[in-house]
Tab-separated table of C-alpha atoms in Angstrom:
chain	number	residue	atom	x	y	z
A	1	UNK	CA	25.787	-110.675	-18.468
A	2	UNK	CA	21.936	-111.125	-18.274
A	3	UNK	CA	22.475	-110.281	-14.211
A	4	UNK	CA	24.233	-107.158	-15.249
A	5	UNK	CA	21.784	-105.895	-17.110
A	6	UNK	CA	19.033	-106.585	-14.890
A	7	UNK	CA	21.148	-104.570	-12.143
A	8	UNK	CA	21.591	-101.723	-14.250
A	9	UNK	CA	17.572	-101.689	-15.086
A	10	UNK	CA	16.642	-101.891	-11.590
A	11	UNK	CA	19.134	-98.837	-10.492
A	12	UNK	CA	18.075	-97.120	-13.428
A	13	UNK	CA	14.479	-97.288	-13.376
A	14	UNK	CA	14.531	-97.068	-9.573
A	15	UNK	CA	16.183	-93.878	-9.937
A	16	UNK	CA	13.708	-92.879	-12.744
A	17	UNK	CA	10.669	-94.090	-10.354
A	18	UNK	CA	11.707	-92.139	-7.772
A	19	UNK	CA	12.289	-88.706	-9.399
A	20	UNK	CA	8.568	-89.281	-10.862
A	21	UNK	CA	7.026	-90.224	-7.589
A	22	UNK	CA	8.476	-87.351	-5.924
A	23	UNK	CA	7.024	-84.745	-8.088
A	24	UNK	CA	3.639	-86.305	-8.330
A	25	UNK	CA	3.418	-86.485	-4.353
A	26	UNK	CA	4.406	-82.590	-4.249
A	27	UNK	CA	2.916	-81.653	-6.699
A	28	UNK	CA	-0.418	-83.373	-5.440
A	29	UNK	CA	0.059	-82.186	-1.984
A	30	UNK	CA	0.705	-78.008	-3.653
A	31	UNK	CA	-1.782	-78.308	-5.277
A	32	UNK	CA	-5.094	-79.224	-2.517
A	33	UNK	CA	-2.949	-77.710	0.491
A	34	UNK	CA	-2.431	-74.300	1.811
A	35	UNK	CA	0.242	-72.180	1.573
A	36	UNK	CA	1.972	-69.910	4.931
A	37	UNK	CA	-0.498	-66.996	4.176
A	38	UNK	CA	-2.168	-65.327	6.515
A	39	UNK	CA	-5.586	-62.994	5.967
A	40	UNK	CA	-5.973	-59.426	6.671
A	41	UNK	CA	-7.745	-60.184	9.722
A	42	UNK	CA	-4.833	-61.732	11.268
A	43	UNK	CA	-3.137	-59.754	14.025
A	44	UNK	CA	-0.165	-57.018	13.027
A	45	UNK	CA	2.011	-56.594	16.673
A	46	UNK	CA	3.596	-53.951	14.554
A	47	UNK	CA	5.446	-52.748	11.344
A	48	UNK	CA	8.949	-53.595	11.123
A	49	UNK	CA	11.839	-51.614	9.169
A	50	UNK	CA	12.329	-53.698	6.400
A	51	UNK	CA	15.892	-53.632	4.072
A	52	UNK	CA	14.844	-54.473	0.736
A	53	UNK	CA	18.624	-55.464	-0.971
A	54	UNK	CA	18.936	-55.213	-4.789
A	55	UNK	CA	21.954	-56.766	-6.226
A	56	UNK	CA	22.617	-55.933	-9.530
A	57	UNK	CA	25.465	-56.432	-11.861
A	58	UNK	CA	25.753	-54.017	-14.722
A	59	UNK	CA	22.090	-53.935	-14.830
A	60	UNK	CA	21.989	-50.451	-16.217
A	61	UNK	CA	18.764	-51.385	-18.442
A	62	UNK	CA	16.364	-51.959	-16.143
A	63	UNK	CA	17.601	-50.673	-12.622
A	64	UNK	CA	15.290	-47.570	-13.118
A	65	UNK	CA	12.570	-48.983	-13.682
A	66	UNK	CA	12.417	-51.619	-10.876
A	67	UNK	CA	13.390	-49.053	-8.192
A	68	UNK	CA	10.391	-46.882	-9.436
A	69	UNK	CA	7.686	-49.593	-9.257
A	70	UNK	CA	8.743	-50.969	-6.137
A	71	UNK	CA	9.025	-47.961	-4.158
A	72	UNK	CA	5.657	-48.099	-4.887
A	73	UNK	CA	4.748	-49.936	-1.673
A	74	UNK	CA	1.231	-49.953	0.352
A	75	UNK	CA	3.818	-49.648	3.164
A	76	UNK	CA	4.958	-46.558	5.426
A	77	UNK	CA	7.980	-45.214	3.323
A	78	UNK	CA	9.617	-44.729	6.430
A	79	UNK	CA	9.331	-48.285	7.173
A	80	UNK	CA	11.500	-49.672	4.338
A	81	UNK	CA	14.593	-48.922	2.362
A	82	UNK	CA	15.644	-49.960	-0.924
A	83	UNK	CA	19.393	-50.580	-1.168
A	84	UNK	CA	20.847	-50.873	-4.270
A	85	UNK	CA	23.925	-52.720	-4.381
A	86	UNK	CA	25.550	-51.567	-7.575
A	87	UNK	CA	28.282	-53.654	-9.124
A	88	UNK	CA	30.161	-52.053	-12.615
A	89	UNK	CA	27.400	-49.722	-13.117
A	90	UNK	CA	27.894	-46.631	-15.618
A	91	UNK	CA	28.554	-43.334	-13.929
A	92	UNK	CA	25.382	-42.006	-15.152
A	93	UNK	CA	23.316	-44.303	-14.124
A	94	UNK	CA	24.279	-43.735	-10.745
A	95	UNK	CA	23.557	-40.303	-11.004
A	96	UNK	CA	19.814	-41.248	-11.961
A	97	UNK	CA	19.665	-43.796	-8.962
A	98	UNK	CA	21.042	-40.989	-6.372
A	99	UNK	CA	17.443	-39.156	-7.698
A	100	UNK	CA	15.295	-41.427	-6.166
A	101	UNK	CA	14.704	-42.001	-1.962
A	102	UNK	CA	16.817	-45.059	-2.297
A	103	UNK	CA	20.378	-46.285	-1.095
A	104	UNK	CA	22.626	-47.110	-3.519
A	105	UNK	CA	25.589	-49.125	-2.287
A	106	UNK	CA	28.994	-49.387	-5.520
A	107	UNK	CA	30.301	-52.445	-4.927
A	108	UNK	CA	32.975	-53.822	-7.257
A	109	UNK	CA	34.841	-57.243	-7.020
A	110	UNK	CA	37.732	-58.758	-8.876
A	111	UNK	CA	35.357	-61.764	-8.879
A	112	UNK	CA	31.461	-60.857	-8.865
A	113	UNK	CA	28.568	-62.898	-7.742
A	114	UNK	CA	25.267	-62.214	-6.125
A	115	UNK	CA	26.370	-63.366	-2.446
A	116	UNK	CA	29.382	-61.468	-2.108
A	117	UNK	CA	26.898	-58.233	-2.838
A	118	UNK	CA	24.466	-59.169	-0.435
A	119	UNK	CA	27.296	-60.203	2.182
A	120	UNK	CA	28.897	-56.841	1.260
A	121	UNK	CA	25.646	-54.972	2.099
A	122	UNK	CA	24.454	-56.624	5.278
A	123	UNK	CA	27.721	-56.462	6.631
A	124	UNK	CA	27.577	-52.827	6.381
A	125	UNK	CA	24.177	-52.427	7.117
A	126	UNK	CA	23.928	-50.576	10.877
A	127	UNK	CA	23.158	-53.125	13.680
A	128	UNK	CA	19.938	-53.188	14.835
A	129	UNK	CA	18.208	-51.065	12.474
A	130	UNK	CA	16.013	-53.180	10.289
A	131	UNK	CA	14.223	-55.928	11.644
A	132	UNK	CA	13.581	-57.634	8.110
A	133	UNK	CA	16.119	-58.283	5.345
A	134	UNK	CA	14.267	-58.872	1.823
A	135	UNK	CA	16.105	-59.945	-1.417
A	136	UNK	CA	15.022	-58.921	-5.051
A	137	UNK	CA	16.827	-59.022	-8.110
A	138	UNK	CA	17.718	-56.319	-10.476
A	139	UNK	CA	14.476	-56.932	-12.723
A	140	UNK	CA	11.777	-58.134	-9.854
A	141	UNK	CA	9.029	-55.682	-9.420
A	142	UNK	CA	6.963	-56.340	-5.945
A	143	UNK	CA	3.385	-56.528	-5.718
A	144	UNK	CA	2.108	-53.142	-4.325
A	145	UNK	CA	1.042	-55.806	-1.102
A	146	UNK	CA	4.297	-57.552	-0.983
A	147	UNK	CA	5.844	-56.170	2.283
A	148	UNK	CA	2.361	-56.376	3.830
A	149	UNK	CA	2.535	-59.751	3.811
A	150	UNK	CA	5.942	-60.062	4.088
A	151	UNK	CA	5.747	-58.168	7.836
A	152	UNK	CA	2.821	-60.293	8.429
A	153	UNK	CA	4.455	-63.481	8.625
A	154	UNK	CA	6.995	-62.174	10.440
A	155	UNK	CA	3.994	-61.580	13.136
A	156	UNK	CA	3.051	-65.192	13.284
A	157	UNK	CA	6.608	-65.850	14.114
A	158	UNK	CA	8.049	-67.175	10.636
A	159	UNK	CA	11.841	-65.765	10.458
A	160	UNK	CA	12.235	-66.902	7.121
A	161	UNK	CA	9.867	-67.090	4.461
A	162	UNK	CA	9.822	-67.119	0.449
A	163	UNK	CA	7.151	-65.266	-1.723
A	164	UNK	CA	5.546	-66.455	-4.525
A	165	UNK	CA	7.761	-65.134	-7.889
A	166	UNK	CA	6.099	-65.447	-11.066
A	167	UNK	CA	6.526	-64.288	-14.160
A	168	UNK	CA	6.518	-60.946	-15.646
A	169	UNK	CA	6.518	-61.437	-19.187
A	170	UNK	CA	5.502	-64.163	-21.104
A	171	UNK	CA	6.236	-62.243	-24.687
A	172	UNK	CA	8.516	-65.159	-26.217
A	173	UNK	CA	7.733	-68.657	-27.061
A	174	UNK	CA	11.168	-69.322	-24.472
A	175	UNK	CA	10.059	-67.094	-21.878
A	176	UNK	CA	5.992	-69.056	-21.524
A	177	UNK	CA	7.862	-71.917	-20.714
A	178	UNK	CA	10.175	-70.374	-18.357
A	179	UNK	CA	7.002	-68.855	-16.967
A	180	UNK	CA	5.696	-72.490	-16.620
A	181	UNK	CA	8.753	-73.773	-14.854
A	182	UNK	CA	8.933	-71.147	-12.417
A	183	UNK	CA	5.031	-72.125	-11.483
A	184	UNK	CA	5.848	-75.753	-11.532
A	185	UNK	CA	8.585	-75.059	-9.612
A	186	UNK	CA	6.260	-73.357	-6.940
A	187	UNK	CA	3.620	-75.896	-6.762
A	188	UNK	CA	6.076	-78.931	-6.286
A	189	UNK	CA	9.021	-77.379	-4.407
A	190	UNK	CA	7.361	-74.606	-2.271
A	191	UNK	CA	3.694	-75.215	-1.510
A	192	UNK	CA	3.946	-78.823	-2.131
A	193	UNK	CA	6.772	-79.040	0.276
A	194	UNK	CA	5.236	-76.931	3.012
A	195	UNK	CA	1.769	-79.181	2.971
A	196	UNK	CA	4.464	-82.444	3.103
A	197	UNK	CA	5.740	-80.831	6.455
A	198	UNK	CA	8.732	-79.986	4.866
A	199	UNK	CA	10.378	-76.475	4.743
A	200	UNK	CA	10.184	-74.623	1.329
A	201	UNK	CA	12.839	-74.282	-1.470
A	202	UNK	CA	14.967	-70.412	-1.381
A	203	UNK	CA	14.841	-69.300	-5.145
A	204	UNK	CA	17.072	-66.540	-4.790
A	205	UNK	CA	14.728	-63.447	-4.864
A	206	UNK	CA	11.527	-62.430	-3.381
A	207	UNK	CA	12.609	-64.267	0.285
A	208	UNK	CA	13.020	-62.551	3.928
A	209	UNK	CA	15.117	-63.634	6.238
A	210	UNK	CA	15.295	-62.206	9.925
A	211	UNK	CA	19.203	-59.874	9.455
A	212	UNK	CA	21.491	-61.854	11.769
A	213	UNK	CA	19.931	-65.250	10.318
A	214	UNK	CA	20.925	-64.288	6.778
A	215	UNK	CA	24.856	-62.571	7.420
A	216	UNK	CA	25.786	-66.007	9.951
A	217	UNK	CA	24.844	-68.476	6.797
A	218	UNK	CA	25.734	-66.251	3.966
A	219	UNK	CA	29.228	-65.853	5.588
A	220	UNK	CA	29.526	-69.759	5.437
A	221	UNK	CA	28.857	-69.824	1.856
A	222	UNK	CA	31.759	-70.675	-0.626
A	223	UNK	CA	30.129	-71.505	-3.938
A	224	UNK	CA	29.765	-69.338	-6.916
A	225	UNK	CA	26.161	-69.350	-8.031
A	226	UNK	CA	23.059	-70.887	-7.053
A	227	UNK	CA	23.806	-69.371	-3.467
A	228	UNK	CA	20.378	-70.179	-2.549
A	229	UNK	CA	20.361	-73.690	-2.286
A	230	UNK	CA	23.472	-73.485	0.320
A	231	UNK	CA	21.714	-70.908	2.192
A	232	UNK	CA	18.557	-73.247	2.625
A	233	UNK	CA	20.318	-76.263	3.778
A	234	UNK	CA	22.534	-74.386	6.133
A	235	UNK	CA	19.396	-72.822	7.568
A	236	UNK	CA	17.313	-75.905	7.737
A	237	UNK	CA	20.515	-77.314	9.737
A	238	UNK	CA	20.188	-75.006	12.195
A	239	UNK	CA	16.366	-75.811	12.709
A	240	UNK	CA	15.222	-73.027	10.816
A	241	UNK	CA	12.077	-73.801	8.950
A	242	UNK	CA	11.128	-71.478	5.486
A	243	UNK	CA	7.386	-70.750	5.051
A	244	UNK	CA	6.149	-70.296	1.713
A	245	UNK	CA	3.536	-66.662	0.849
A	246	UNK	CA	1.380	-67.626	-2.130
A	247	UNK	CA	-0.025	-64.512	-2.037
A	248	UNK	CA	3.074	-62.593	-1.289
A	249	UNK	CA	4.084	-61.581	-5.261
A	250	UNK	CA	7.217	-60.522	-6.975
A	251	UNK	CA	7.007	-60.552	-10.687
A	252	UNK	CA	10.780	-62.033	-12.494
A	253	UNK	CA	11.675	-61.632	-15.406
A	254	UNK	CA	11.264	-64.570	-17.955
A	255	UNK	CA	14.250	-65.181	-20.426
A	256	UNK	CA	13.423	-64.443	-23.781
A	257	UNK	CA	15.623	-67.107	-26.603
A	258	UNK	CA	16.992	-69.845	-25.926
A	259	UNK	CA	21.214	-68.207	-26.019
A	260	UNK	CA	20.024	-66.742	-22.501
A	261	UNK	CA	18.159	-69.904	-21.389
A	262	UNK	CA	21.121	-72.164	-21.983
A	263	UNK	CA	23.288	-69.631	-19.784
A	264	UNK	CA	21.238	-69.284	-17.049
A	265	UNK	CA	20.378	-73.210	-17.074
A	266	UNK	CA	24.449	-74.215	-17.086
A	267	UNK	CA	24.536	-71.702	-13.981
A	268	UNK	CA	21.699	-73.787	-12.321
A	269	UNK	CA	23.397	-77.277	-13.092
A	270	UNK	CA	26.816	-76.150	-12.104
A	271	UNK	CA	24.961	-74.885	-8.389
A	272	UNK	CA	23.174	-78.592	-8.332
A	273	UNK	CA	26.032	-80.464	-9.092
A	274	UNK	CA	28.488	-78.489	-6.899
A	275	UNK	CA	25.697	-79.132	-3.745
A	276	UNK	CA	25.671	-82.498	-4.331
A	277	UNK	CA	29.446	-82.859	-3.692
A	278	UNK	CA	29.595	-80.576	-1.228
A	279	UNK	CA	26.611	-81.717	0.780
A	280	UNK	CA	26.491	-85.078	0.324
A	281	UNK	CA	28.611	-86.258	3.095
A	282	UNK	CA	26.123	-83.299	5.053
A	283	UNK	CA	22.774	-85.024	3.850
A	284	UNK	CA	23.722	-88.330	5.352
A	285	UNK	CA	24.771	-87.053	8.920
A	286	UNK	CA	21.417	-85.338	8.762
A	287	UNK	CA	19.477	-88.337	8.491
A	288	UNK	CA	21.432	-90.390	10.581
A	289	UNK	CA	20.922	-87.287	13.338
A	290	UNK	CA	17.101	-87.239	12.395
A	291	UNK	CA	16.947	-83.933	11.000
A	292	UNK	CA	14.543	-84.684	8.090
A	293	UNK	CA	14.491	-81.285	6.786
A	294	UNK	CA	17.913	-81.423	6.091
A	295	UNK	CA	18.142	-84.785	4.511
A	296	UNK	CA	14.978	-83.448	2.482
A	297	UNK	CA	16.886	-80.679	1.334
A	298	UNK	CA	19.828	-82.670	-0.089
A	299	UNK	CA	17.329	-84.969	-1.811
A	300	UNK	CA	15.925	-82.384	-3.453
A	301	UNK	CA	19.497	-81.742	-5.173
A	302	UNK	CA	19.358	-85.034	-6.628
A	303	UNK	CA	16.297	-84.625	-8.755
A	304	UNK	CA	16.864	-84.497	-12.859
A	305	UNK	CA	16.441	-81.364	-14.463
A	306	UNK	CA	12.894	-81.677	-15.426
A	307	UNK	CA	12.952	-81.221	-19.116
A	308	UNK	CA	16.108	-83.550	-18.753
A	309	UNK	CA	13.815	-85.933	-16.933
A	310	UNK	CA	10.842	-85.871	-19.109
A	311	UNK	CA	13.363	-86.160	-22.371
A	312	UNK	CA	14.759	-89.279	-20.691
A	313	UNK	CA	11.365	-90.839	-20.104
A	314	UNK	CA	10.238	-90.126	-23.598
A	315	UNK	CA	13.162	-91.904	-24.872
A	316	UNK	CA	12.828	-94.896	-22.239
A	317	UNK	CA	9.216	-95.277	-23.390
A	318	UNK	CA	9.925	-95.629	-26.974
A	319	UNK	CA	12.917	-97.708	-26.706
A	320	UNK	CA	9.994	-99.917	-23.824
A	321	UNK	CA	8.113	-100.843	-27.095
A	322	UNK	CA	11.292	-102.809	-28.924
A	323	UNK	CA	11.849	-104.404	-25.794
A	324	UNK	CA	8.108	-105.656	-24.830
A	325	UNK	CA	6.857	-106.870	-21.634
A	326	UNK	CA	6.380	-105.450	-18.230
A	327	UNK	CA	8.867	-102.199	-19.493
A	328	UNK	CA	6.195	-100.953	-21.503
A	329	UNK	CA	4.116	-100.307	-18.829
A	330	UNK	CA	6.460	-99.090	-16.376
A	331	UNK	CA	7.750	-96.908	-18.830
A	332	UNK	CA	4.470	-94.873	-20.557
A	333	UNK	CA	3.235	-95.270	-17.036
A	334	UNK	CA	6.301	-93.331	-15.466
A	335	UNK	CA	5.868	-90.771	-18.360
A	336	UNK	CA	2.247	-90.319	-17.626
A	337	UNK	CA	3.044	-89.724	-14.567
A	338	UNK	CA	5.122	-87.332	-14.815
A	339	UNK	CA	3.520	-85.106	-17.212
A	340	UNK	CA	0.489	-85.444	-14.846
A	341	UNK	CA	2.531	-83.978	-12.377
A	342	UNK	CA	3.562	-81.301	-14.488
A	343	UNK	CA	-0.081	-80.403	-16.152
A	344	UNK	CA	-1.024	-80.006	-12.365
A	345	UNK	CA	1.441	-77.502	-11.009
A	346	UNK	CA	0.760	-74.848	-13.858
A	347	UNK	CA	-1.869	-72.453	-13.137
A	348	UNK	CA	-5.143	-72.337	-16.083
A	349	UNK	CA	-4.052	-68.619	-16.787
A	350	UNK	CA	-0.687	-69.885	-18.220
A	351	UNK	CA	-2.454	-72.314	-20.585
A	352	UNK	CA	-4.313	-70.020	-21.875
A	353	UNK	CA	-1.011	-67.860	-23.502
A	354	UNK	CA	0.352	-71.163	-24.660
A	355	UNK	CA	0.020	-71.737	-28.014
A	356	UNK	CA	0.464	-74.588	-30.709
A	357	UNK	CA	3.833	-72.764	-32.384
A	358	UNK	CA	5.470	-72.340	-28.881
A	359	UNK	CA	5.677	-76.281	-28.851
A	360	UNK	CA	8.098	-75.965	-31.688
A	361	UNK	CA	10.951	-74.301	-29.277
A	362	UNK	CA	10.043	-77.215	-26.818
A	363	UNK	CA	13.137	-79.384	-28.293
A	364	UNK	CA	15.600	-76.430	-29.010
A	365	UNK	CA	14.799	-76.016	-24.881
A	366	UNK	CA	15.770	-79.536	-24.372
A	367	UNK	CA	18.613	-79.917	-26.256
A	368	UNK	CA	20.309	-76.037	-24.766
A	369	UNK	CA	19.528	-78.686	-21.175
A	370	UNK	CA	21.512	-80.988	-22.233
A	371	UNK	CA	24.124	-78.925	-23.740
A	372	UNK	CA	24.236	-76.987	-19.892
A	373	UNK	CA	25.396	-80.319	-18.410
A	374	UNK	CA	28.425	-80.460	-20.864
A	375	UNK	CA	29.270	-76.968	-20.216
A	376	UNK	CA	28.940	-76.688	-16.415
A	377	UNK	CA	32.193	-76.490	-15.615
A	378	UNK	CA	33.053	-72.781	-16.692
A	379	UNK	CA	29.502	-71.833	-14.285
A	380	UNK	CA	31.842	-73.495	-11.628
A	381	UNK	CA	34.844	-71.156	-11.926
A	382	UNK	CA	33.038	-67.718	-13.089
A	383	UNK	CA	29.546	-66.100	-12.345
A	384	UNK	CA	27.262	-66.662	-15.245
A	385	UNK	CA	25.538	-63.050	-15.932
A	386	UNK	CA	22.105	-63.450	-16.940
A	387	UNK	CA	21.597	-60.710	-18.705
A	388	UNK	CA	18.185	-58.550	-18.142
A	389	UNK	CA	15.321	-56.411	-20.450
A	390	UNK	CA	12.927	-54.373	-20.150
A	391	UNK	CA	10.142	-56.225	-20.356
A	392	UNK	CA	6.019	-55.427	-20.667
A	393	UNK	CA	4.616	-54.635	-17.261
A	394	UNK	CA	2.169	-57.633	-15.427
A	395	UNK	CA	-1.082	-57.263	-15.264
């Protein structure tokens, strides 16, 4: 029995080890390394027609607003579109879209998701119009810069890169720690990742893909949400690589309680979970082929939810002090770890809007995590809507 138990502590903490190690190495290597961007000085061959596509499902609230700011673009206005791609939107708000220099494209499906729009709209798009394909949600306003750099990389040869989304609001308790996660998420997973040698993580918005790149792996994808972690390993198996724009911005709208959070989060683990099985069989042929990037895509998949991670350590580390010995120390020390990791991915300015009565929703967050795993399955069979506000302009 002893044996048994031994087993199941060396697979467990193993497992534990190894989620912690990998964050701490990324988020080491994000944050003394150098992200993809380029300075003004570099060279411009010339300014490509760029196809910014907006999905948006019943996103009547805040449409407006987003097309406004980001036609607001230190780019040549006949150098970029924004396309619309309207699912289940109200009659009049169409009207008020069809006032602005835009393209608005009604889509509506018996079954909606965010790929099936974009598919929808680069499928129709004319051939050999736009040399750049950008993707923003409904509620991302782009830095006034952001196609700048966005055509700039595409001068130094990249053919897919993701910018850096942050957060847009940070006017809920819920919505500074979102803020945080998306930042962790940025150090660890993007800049981290590109310093390791690695390609960075697609997070669904704020990314540019070279057109015909985009419709061949989008038309391969079969899962309902979380489309962008199929489209990254199917372009890292072709021996694409994804550069990662630090100062490329797109400002994303934080959710605000914790009703939201929890939806949006059971989306997430349903996408994670439904990778794994799907690519798992994929990750191994990878390795065994040599192609790293791939295999290092699929590993990625197999990380804990963080807040699911660091809950699990807390509890490991406290149960460590009934059991005595060499646990203890593998256990705080694991914890410490990983909450170093953590404390160095966030930027100072999000520190300073942190304060001591936001702690207080820190458990609610981590209990709505664990609640997402039990109810992952209906994310599986239906598109999750997370549902958007109009939020304070960033700074």
């Amino acid at each position: 029995m002893l044996f048994f138990v031994n087993i199941v502590y060396l697979l467990v903490g193993g497992f534990l080890a190894f989620n912690v190690l990998y964050l701490f190495v990324s988020a080491v290597a994000g944050r003394i390394g150098k992200a993809d961007d380029t300075s003004s000085a570099n060279p411009v061959d010339y300014l490509r027609r760029i196809a910014v596509l907006i999905p948006a499902y019943k996103e009547d609230a805040v449409i407006l607003g987003s097309v406004v700011v980001n036609l607001q673009q230190d780019y040549p206005a006949d150098r970029y579109d924004l396309i619309v791609i309207a699912d289940s939107f109200l009659p009049e708000t169409l009207d008020k879209l069809a006032q602005h220099p835009i393209k608005v494209v009604p889509v509506h499906f018996e079954q909606s998701t965010v790929q099936k729009s974009i598919a929808y709209a680069l499928n129709s798009l004319p051939e050999n119009t736009y040399d750049i394909v950008v993707i923003s949600d409904a509620d991302n306003h782009m830095a006034p810069d952001f196609l700048q750099h966005i055509n700039r990389a595409f001068s130094r040869g990249w053919r897919v890169v993701q910018g850096h989304r942050t957060a847009k609001n940070t006017n809920t308790s819920v919505a500074v720690f979102d803020a945080m996660n998306e930042e962790i998420s940025n150090t660890i997973f993007r800049a981290g990742q590109r310093v390791l040698g690695f390609s960075a993580s697609l997070i669904g918005s704020g990314m540019a893909f070279e057109p015909t790149l985009m419709k061949r792996a989008l038309n391969q994808i079969q899962t309902v949400g979380g489309y962008d972690k199929e489209l990254e390993m199917l372009l890292v198996i072709s021996g694409v690589r994804i550069g990662y724009l630090q100062n490329a911005i797109i400002y994303d709208e934080k959710v605000q309680n914790i009703a939201v959070f929890q939806r949006q989060r059971t989306r997430w683990v349903a996408a994670q979970l439904y990778f794994i099985k799907a690519y798992f069989k994929t990750g191994i042929q990878q390795l065994i082929t040599g192609n790293v990037q791939a295999f290092n895509t699929f590993v990625k998949s197999l990380l804990l939810p963080r807040m699911i991670l660091l809950a699990v350590l807390g509890l490991f580390a406290l149960l460590s002090l009934l059991i005595g010995g060499q646990v203890v120390a593998f256990a705080w020390g694991l914890l410490g770890l990983l909450i170093a990791s953590l404390l160095l991915s966030i930027p100072a300015s999000l520190f300073q809007k942190i304060t001591v009565r936001d702690f207080f929703v820190l458990p609610a967050l981590i209990f709505s995590m664990f609640r997402s795993l039990l109810n992952y399955k209906q994310a599986s069979k239906k598109f999750l809507h997370t549902p958007h506000a109009e939020t304070p302009k960033p700074n």
